[in-house]
Coordinates of C-alpha atoms in Angstrom, one line a residue:
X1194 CA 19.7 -11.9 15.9
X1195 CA 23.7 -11.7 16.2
X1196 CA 23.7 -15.5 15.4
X1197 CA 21.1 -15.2 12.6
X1198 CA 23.0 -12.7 10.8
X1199 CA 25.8 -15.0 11.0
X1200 CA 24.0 -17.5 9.0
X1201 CA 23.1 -15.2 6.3
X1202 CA 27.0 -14.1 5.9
X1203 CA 27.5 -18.0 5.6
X1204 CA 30.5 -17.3 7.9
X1205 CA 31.9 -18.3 11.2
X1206 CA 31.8 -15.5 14.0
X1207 CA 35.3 -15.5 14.3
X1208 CA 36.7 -13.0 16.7
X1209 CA 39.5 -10.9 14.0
X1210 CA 41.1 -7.5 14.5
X1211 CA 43.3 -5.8 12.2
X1212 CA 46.4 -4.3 12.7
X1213 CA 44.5 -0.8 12.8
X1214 CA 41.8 -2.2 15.3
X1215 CA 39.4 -2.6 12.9
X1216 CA 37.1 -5.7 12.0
X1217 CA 38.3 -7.6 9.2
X1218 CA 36.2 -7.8 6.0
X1219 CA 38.1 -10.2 4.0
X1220 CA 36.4 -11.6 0.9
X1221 CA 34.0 -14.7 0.9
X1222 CA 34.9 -17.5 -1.1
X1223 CA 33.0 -17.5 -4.1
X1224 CA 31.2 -20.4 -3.5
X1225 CA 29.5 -18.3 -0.8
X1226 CA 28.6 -15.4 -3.1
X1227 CA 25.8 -15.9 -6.0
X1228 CA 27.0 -14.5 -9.3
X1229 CA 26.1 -11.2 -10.1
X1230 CA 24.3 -12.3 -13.0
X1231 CA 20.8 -9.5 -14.0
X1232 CA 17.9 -11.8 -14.9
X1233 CA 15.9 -8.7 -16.5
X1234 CA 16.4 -6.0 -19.4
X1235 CA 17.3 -1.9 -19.0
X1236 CA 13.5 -2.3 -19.6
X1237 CA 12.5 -2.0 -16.2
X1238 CA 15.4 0.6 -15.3
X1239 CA 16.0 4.1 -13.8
X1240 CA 19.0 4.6 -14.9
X1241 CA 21.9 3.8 -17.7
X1242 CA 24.0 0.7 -17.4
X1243 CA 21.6 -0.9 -14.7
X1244 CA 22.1 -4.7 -13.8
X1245 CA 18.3 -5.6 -13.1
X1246 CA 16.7 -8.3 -11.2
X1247 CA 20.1 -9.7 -9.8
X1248 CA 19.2 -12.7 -7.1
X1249 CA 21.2 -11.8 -3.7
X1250 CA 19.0 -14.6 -1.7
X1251 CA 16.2 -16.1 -1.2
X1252 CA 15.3 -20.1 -2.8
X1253 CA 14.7 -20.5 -7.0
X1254 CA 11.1 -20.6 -6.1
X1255 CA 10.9 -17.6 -4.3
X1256 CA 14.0 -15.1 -5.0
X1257 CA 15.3 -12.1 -3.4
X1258 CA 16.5 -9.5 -5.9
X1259 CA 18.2 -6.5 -6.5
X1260 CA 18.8 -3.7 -8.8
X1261 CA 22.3 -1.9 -8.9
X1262 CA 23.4 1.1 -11.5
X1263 CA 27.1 0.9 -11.7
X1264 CA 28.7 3.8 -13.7
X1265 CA 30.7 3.2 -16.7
X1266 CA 34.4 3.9 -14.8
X1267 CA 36.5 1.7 -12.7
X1268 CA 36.4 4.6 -10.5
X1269 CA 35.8 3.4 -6.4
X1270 CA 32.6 5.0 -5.5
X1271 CA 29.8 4.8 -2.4
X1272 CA 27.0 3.2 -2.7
X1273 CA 23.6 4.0 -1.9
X1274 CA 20.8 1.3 -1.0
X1275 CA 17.5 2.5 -1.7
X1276 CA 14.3 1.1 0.1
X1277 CA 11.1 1.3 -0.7
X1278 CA 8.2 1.1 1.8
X1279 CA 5.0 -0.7 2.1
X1280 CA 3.9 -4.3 1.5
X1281 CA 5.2 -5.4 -1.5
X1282 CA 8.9 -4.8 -1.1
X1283 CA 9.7 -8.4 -3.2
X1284 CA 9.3 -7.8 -7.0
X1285 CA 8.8 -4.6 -7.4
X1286 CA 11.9 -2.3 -5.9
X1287 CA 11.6 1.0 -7.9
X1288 CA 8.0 1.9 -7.2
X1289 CA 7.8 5.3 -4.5
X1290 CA 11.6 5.4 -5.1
X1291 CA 12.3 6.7 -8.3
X1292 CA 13.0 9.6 -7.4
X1293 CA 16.1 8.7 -4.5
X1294 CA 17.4 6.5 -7.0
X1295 CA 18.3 9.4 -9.8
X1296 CA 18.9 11.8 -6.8
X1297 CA 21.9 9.1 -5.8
X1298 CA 23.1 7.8 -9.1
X1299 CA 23.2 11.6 -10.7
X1300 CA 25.0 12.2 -7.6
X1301 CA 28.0 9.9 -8.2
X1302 CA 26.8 6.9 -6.4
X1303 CA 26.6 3.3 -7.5
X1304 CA 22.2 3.1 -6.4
X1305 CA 20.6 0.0 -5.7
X1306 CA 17.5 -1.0 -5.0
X1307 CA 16.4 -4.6 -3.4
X1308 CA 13.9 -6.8 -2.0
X1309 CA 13.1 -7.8 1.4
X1310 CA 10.1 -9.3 3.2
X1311 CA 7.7 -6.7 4.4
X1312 CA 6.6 -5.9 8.4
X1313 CA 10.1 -5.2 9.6
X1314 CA 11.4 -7.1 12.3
X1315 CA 14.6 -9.8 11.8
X1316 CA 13.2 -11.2 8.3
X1317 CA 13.3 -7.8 7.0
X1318 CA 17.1 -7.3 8.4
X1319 CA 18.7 -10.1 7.5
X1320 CA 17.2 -9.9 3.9
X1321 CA 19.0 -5.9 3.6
X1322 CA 22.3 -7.8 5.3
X1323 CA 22.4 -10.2 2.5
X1324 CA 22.0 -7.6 -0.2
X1325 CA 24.7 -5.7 1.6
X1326 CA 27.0 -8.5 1.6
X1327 CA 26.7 -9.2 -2.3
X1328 CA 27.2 -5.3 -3.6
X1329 CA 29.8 -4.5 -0.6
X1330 CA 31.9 -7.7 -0.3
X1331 CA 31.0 -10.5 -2.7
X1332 CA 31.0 -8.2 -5.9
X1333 CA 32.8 -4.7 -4.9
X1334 CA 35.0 -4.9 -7.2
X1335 CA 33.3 -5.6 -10.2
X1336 CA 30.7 -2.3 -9.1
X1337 CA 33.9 -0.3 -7.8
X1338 CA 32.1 0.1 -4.3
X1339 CA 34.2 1.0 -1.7
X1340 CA 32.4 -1.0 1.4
X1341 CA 33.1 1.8 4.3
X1342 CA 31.3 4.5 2.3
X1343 CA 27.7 3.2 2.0
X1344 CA 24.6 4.9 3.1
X1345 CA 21.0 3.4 3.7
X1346 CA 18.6 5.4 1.9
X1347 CA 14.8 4.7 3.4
X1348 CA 11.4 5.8 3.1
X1349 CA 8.5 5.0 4.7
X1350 CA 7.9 1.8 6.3
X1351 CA 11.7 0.8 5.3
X1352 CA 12.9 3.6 8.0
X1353 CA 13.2 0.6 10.8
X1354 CA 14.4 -2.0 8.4
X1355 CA 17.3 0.4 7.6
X1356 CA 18.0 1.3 11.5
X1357 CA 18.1 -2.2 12.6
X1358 CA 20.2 -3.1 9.9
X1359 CA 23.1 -0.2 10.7
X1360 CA 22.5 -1.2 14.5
X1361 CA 23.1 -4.8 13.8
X1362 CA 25.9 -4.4 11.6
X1363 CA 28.0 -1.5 14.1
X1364 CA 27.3 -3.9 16.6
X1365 CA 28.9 -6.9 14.6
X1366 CA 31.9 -4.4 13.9
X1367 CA 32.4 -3.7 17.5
X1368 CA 32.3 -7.3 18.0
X1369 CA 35.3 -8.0 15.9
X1370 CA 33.1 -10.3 14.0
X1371 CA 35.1 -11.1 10.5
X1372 CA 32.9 -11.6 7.3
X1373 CA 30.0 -8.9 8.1
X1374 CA 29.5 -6.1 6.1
X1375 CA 30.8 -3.2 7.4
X1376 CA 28.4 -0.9 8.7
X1377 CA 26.8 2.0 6.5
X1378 CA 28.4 5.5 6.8
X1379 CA 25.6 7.1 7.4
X1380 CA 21.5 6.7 7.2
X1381 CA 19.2 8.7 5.4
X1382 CA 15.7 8.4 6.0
X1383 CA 12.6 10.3 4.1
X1384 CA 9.2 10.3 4.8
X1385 CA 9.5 7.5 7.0
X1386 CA 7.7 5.8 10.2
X1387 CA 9.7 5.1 13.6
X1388 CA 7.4 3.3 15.7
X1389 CA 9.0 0.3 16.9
X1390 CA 12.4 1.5 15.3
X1391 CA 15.7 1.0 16.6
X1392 CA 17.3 4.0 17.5
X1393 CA 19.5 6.0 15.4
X1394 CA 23.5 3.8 15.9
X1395 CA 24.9 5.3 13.1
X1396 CA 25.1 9.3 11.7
X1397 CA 21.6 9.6 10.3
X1398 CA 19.7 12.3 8.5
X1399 CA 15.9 12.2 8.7
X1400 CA 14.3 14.9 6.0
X1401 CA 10.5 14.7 6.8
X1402 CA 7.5 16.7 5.9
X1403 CA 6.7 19.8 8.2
X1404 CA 2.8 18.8 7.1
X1405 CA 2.6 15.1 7.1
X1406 CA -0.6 14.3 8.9
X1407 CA 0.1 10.5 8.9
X1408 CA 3.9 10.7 10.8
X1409 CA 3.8 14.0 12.5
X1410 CA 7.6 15.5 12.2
X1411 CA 7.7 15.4 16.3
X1412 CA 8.0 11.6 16.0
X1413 CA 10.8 12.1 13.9
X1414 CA 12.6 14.6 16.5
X1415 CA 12.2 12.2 19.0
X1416 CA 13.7 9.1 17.5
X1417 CA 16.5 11.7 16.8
X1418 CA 16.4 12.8 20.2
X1419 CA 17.4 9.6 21.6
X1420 CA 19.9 8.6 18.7
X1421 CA 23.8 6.8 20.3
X1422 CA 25.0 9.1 17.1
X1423 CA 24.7 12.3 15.2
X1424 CA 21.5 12.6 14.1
X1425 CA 19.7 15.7 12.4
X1426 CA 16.3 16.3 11.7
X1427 CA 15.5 18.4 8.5
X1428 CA 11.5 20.1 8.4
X1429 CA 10.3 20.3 4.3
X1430 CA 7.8 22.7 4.8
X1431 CA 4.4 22.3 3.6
X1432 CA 5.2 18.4 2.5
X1433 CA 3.3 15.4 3.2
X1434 CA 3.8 12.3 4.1
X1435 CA 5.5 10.3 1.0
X1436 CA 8.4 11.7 -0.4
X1437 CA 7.3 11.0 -4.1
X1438 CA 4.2 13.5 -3.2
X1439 CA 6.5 16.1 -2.7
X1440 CA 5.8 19.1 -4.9
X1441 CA 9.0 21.1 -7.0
X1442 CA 8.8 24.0 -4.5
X1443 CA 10.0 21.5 -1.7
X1444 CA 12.7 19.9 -3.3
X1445 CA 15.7 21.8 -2.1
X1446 CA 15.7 19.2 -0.3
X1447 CA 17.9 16.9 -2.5
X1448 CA 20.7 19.2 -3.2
X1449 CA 21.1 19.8 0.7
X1450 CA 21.3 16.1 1.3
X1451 CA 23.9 14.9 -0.8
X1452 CA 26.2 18.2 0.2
X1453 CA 24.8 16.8 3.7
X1454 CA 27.0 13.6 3.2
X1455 CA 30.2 14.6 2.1
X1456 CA 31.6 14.3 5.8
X1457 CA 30.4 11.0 5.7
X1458 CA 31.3 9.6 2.4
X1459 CA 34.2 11.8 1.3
X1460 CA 34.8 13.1 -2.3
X1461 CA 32.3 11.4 -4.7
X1462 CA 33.6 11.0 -8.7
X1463 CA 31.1 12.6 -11.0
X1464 CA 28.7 10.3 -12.3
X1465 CA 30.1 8.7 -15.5
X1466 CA 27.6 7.1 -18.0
X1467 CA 28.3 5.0 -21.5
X1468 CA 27.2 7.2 -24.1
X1469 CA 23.2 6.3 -25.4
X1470 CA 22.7 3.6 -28.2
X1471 CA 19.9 3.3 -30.0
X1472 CA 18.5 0.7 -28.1
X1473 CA 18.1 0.4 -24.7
X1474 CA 17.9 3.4 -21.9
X1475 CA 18.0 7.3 -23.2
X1476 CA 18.0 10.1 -20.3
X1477 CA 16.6 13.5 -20.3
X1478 CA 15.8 13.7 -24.0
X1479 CA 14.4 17.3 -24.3
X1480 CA 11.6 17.8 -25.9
X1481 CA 11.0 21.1 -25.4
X1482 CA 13.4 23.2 -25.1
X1483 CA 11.5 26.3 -24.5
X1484 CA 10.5 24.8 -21.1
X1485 CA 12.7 23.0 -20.4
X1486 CA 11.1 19.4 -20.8
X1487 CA 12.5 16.4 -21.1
X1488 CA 11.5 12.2 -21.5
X1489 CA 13.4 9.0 -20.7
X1490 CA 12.8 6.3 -23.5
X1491 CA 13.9 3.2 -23.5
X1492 CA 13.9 0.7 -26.9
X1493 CA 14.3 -3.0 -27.2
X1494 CA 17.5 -4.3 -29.1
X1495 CA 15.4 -6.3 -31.5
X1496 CA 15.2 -4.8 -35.5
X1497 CA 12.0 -2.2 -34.9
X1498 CA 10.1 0.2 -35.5
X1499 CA 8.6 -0.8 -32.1
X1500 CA 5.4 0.0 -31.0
X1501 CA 5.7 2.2 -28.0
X1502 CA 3.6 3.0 -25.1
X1503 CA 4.0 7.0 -24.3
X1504 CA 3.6 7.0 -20.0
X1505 CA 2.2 10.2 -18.7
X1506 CA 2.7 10.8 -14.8
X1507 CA -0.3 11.4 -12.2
X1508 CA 0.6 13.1 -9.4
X1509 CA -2.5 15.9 -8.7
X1510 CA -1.1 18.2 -11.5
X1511 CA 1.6 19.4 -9.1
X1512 CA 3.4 16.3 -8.1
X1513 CA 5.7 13.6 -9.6
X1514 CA 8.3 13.5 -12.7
X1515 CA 9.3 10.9 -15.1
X1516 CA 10.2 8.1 -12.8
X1517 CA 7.3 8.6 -10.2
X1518 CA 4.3 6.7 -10.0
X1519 CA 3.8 5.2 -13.2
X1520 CA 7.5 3.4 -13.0
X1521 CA 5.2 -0.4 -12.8
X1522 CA 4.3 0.5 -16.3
X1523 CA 8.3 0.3 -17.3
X1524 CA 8.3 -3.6 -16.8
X1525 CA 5.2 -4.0 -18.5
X1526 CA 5.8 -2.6 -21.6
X1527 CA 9.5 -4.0 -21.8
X1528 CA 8.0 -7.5 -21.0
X1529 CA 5.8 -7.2 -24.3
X1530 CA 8.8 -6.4 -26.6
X1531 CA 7.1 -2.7 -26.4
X1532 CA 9.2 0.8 -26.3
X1533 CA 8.3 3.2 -23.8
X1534 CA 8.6 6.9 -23.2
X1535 CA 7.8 8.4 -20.3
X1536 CA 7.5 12.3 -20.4
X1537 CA 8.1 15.6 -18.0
X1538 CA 5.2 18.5 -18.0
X1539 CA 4.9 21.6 -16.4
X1540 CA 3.5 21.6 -13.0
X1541 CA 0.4 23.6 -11.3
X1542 CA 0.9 26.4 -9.8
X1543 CA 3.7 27.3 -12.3
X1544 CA 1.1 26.7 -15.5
X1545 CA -2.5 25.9 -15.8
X1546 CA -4.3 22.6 -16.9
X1547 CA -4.4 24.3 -20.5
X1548 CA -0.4 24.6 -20.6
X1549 CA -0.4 20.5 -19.5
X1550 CA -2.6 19.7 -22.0
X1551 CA -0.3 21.5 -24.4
X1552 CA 3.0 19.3 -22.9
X1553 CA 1.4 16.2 -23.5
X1554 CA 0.4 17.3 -27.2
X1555 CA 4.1 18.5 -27.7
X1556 CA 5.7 15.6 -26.3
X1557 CA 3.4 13.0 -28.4
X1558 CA 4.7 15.5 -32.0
X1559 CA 8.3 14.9 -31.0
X1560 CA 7.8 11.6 -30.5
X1561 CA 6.5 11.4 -34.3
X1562 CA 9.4 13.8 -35.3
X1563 CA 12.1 11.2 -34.2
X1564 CA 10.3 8.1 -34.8
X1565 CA 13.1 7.0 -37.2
X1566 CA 15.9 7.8 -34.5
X1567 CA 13.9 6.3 -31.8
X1568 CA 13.0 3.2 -33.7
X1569 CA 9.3 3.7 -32.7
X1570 CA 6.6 3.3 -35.2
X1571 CA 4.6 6.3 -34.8
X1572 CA 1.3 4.2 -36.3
X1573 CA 1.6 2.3 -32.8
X1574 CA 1.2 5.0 -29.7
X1575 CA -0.5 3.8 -27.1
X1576 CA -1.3 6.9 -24.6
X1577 CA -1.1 6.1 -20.8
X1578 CA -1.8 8.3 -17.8
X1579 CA -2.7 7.8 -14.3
X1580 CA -4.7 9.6 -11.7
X1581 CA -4.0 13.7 -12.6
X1582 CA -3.0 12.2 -15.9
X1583 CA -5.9 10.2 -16.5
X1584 CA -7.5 12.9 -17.4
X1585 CA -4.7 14.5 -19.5
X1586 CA -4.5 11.9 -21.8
X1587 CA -8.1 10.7 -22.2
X1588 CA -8.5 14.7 -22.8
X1589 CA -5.7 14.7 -25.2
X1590 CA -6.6 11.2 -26.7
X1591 CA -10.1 12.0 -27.6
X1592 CA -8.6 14.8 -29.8
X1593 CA -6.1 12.6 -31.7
X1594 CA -7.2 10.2 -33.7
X1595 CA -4.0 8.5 -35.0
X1596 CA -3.3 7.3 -31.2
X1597 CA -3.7 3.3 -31.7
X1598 CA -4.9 3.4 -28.2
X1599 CA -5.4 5.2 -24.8
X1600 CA -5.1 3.3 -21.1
X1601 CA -6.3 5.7 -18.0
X1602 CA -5.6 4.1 -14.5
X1603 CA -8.3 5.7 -11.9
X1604 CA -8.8 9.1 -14.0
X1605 CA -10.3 12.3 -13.2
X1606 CA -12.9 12.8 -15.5
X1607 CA -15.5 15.5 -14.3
X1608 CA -13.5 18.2 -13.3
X1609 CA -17.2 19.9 -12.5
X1610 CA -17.9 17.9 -10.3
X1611 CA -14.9 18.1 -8.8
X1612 CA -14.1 21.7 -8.5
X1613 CA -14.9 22.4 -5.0
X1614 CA -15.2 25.6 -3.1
X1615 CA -12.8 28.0 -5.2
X1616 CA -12.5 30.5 -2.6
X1617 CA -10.2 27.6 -1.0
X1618 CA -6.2 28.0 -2.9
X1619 CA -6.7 23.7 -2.7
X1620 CA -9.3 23.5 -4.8
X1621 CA -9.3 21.8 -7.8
X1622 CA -10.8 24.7 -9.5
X1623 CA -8.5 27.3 -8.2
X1624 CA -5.0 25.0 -8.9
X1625 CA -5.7 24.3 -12.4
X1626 CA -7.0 27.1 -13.6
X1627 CA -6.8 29.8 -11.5
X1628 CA -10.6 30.3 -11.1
X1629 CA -11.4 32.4 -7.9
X1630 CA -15.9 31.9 -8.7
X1631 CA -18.0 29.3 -10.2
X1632 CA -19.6 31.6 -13.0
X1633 CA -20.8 30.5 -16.1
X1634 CA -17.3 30.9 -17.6
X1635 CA -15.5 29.1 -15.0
X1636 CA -18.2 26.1 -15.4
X1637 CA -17.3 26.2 -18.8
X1638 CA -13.6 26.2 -18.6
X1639 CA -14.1 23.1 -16.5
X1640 CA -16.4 21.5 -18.5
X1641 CA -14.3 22.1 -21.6
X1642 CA -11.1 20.4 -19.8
X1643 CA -13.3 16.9 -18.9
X1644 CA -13.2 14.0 -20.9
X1645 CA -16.5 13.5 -19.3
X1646 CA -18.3 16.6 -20.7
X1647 CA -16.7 15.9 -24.5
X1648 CA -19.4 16.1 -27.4
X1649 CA -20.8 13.0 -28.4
X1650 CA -19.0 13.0 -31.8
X1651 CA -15.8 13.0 -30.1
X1652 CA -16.7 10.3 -28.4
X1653 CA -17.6 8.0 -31.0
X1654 CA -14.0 8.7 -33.0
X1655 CA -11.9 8.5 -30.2
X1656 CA -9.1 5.7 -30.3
X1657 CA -9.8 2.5 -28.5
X1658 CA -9.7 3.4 -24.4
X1659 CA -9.2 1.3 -21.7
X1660 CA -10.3 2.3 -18.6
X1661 CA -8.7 0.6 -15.1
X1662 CA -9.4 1.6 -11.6
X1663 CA -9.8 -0.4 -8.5
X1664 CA -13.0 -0.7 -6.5
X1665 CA -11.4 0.6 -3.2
X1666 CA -10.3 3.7 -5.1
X1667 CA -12.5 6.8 -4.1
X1668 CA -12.3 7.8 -8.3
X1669 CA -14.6 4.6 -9.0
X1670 CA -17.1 6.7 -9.7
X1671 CA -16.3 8.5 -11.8
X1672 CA -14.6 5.8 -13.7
X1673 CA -17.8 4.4 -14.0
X1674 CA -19.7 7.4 -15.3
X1675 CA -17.1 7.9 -17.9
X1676 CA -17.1 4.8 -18.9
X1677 CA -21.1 4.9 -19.2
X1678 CA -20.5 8.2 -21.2
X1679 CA -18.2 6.3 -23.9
X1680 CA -19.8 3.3 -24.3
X1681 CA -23.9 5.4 -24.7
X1682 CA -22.0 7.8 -27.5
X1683 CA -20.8 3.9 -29.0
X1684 CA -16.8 4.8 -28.4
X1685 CA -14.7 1.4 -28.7
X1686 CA -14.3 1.7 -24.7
X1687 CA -13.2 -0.9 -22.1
X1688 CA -13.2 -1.0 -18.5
X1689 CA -11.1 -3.0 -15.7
X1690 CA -12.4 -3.1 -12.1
X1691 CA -9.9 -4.5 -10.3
X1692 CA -11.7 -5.8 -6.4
X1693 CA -10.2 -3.8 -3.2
X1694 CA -7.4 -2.4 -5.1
X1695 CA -6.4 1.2 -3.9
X1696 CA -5.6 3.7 -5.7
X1697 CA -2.7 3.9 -7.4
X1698 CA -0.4 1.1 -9.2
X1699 CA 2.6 1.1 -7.1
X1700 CA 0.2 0.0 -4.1
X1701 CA -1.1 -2.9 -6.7
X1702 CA 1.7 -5.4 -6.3
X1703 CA 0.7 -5.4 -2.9
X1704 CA -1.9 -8.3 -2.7
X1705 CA -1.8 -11.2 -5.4
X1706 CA -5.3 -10.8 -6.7
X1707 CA -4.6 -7.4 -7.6
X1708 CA -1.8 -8.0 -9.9
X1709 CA -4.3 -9.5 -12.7
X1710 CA -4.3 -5.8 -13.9
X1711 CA -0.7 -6.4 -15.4
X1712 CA -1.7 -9.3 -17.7
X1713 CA -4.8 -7.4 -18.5
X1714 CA -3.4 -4.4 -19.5
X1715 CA -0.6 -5.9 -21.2
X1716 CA -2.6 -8.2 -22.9
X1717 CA -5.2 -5.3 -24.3
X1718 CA -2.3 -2.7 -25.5
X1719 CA -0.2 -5.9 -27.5
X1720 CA -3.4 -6.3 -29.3
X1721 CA -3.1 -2.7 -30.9
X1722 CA 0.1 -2.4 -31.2
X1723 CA 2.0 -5.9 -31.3
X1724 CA 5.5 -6.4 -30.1
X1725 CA 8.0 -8.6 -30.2
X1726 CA 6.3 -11.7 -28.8
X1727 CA 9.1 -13.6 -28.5
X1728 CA 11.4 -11.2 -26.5
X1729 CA 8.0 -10.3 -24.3
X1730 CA 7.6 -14.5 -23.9
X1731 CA 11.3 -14.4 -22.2
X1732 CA 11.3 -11.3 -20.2
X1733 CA 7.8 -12.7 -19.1
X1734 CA 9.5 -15.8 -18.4
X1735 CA 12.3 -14.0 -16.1
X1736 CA 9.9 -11.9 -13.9
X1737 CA 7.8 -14.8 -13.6
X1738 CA 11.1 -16.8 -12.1

C-alpha cells in the first residue's frame, strides 16, 4: 500500500526531516498537480462560491472529481473532506451529505466533497489520497487551506475509507516520507460501519445513533475501544442509522462537534461569503418569517425570467431540510438552463400535516411575490416532492391550477391506508395529525389530506403530474393506484417505473440502468417549462465528461 500511495503522490519516497523533526511537505511541481479548473455550475452546489466538478484523478474517460467551497477571504482555514457512503461515490458527491457540508462550511471551514471507487479497500484510499494531495498541497494556496488542520468527515460506508486513509498517511509521516499529504487532524465519523475498518490512528470522534438497528452503537465503542489515539464515542439518542434521517430533536449534535474540534484544529475564521447576485446561489432566503422558514435558490446567469423547478424535501414529515434528499434534483434542473428553489417546512411533531401543507402553499406565494427579483417566471413552476413530500405537493398541486406542472418521486398517496394502529406514537396517523382513534372524523381527516381520496373534479383540472417510483420501492403501490385514480378521472397524468430501483434518488445513481430517470424527468419538465437549451446542452455536456 506504502508504495502504491507513492504512485498516486507522483513522488519518490524520499527519506526528508525538517529541522523541527517533522516530514517535509514541500510543493509538487506543477506538472504533477492538475489545474484546479470546476467543469460544472453553482447549479449543482451547497454552498456560495463553490468550485464544482474539479478532476483530482482518474483518466478523461472516467474522472475522479471533487467539489470544494472556498470562502471569499484569503484568510488560512481547515478544511473539511466530506464523504459520502454507499455505491455510487463517483458522480454524485453531495447526496446523504448535505447536511455535513453546511455544518462545516457555516463553520468556517473550506468543505469539500469527492469521488472515490466504492467497496473500501486500497482503490478507495488512494482515490481520498489523491484528492487530499490536490486541496492540501497542489492548490493550498489558492483555497487558503492550511494542510495540518484537516479533518475527515465520513458517514456510512466511507467510515473505513476515511480510517485507512489517516492510518496510511500518519504512517507515511512517521516514515519521513517527503511529498505525502500530511495526515488529517482529526476524524470524524457519523452514522458509519466499522467492519473491516482500520482502527482509529488519528484523534477521532464517532457521533452514532443510540437506535440504529443496522450498526448497533456497541460496534462503534469497540472500534473506539481499540483506537492507537484518542477516540470518543458520542450516543444521539433515539437516531437511526443515516445521519441525514436524523430528526431536529437530535441535532445537538452538530454544535457539540465543531466546539469538539477546536483542540484539534485551532481558532477557525468566521465563515466569509461574497455577497448574493442575482444569478447564481442565494442562502437562507426567508420566506416566512413568522416561522422562521427559509429556501436556497439558485438562477442561471443567462437573461431570464427562468422557468424554475420549486424542490420540496421527503423525509417522513419529521426528517431532512433543504439540502437533504432531493439534492440529485439540483444538477438536474441546472443542467436544463432551469432555476431551482428548494424550500424548509415545519417538521412533525412540532406542527401537523395541515401546517405543512400550509408551508408549501406559502413558500410557492413568495416565490410569485419575488419573481421579478428572482428572475423566475412565475407561469413556469414546476412542483417537485419526494417520498413524505410526494404527497405534499401532489396535495398542494391538485389545488393550484397555475402550477405548469407537478413531479412526485415514490409518493404517499393514501394516507388511509396507511394510518396504522394510532394507539402506537409511530403511527402515521398519530404523527401527522395527532389522531389517538380511527373514528369517522379521523378517517376523514386522513382522507381529506390524500391525493388519493381527492374528488374526481379535482382530478381532471389538476396541472400535468408525473409520477416516478422504482419497482423495488415498497410505495409501488400505491404509486400505481394513484396513478390509476388520475388517469380513470382523465387527469393529464404520467408515470415512470423505474426496474429494481429502491427507494429514494440518492440510492439511484447507484446502478446504471437506474439513472434513465434523470433524462426522463428532465426531459418531461423542459417540455412545460423550457429553459435555456443551449446552457442545458453544455452543462449536459460537462457531467456527461
Amino acid at each position: 500500500m506504502r508504495n502504491r500511495l507513492a504512485e498516486v503522490l507522483g513522488v519518490a519516497l524520499l527519506f526528508v526531516v525538517t529541522g523541527a523533526g517533522q516530514p517535509a511537505h514541500a510543493q509538487p511541481a506543477a506538472k504533477d498537480c492538475l489545474p484546479l479548473k470546476p467543469a460544472g455550475t453553482q447549479g449543482g452546489a451547497l454552498l456560495p462560491g463553490g468550485l464544482m466538478n474539479v478532476r483530482f484523478g482518474g483518466s478523461t474517460r472516467e474522472p475522479l472529481a471533487l467539489d470544494v467551497y472556498p470562502h471569499a477571504d484569503t484568510a488560512a482555514r481547515p478544511l473539511a473532506v466530506v464523504l459520502r457512503g454507499g455505491k455510487g461515490t463517483v458522480g454524485q458527491r453531495s447526496s446523504y451529505v448535505g447536511q455535513l457540508v453546511e455544518l462545516f462550511g457555516d463553520a468556517g471551514y473550506v468543505a469539500a466533497t469527492v469521488d472515490y471507487r466504492s467497496g473500501g479497500g486500497d482503490a478507495a484510499a488512494e482515490d481520498l489520497t489523491a484528492a487530499l494531495r490536490m486541496l492540501t498541497t497542489c492548490h493550498a494556496a489558492a483555497l487558503h487551506v492550511d494542510q495540518y488542520r484537516t479533518v475527515l468527515v465520513a458517514e456510512d460506508s466511507a467510515a473505513p475509507v476515511a480510517l485507512r486513509v489517516a492510518a496510511r498517511l500518519l504512517e507515511l509521516r512517521l516514515g519521513r516520507f517527503a511529498g505525502a499529504p500530511a495526515a488529517p487532524a482529526s476524524v470524524v465519523i457519523v452514522g458509519g460501519r466499522f467492519a473491516g475498518a482500520t482502527l482509529p490512528a488519528v484523534p477521532t470522534r464517532i457521533v452514532h445513533g443510540g437506535a440504529d438497528s443496522e450498526v448497533p452503537v456497541a460496534e462503534a465503542r469497540t472500534a473506539c475501544a481499540k483506537a492507537t489515539a484518542a477516540c470518543e464515542v458520542v450516543e444521539v439518542p433515539g437516531a437511526s442509522h443515516r445521519v441525514e434521517n436524523w430528526w431536529p430533536s437530535q441535532w445537538g449534535y452538530k454544535a457539540a462537534l465543531i466546539a469538539s474540534l477546536a483542540p484539534r484544529v485551532g481558532l477557525v475564521p468566521a465563515a466569509a461569503r461574497a455577497a448574493a447576485r442575482a444569478d447564481g446561489l442565494r442562502k437562507r432566503v426567508v420566506y416566512d418569517t413568522a416561522h422562521g422558514l427559509s429556501l436556497d435558490a439558485w438562477v442561471p446567469s443567462t437573461p431570464g425570467p427562468h422557468g424554475a423547478v420549486v424542490l420540496v424535501h421527503g423525509g417522513g414529515w419529521e426528517a431532512g431540510d433543504r439540502v437533504t434528499y432531493i439534492a440529485p434534483m439540483l444538477a438536474l434542473a441546472a443542467s436544463r438552463g432551469l432555476a431551482w428553489v428548494s424550500i424548509d417546512y415545519r417538521l412533525t411533531p412540532a406542527v401537523t400535516n395541515r401546517e405543512q401543507v400550509a408551508d408549501v402553499q406559502a413558500a410557492l406565494q413568495y416565490v410569485r411575490a419575488h419573481a421579478t427579483d428572482l428572475r423566475i417566471d412565475p407561469k413556469r413552476l414546476v412542483l417537485v416532492g419526494e417520498s413524505a413530500s410526494g404527497q405534499l405537493v401532489t396535495l398542494v398541486g391538485s389545488r393550484d391550477p397555475l402550477l405548469a406542472g407537478i413531479v412526485s418521486f415514490y409518493g404517499v398517496y393514501d394516507l388511509e391506508a396507511m394510518a396504522g394502529d394510532p394507539s402506537n406514537p409511530r403511527s402515521l396517523a398519530r404523527r401527522l395529525f395527532g389522531i389517538t382513534r380511527l373514528d369517522d372524523a379521523a378517517v376523514a381527516t386522513l382522507r381529506q389530506h390524500s391525493p388519493l381520496h381527492q374528488s374526481p373534479e379535482s382530478a381532471r383540472s389538476q396541472p400535468p403530474t408525473l409520477l416516478v417510483v422504482g419497482t423495488a420501492d415498497r410505495l409501488v403501490a400505491e404509486y400505481r393506484a394513484y396513478l390509476m385514480h388520475l388517469a380513470v378521472n382523465l387527469a393529464n397524468a404520467e408515470g415512470i417505473e423505474i426496474e429494481g430501483a429502491p427507494h429514494g434518488m440518492e440510492a439511484w445513481h447507484e446502478e446504471p440502468a437506474w439513472r434513465v430517470w434523470e433524462q426522463k424527468v428532465g426531459d418531461w419538465i423542459s417540455a412545460r417549462v423550457g429553459g435555456d437549451q443551449a446552457q442545458g446542452s453544455r452543462l449536459r455536456a460537462q457531467r456527461a465528461h
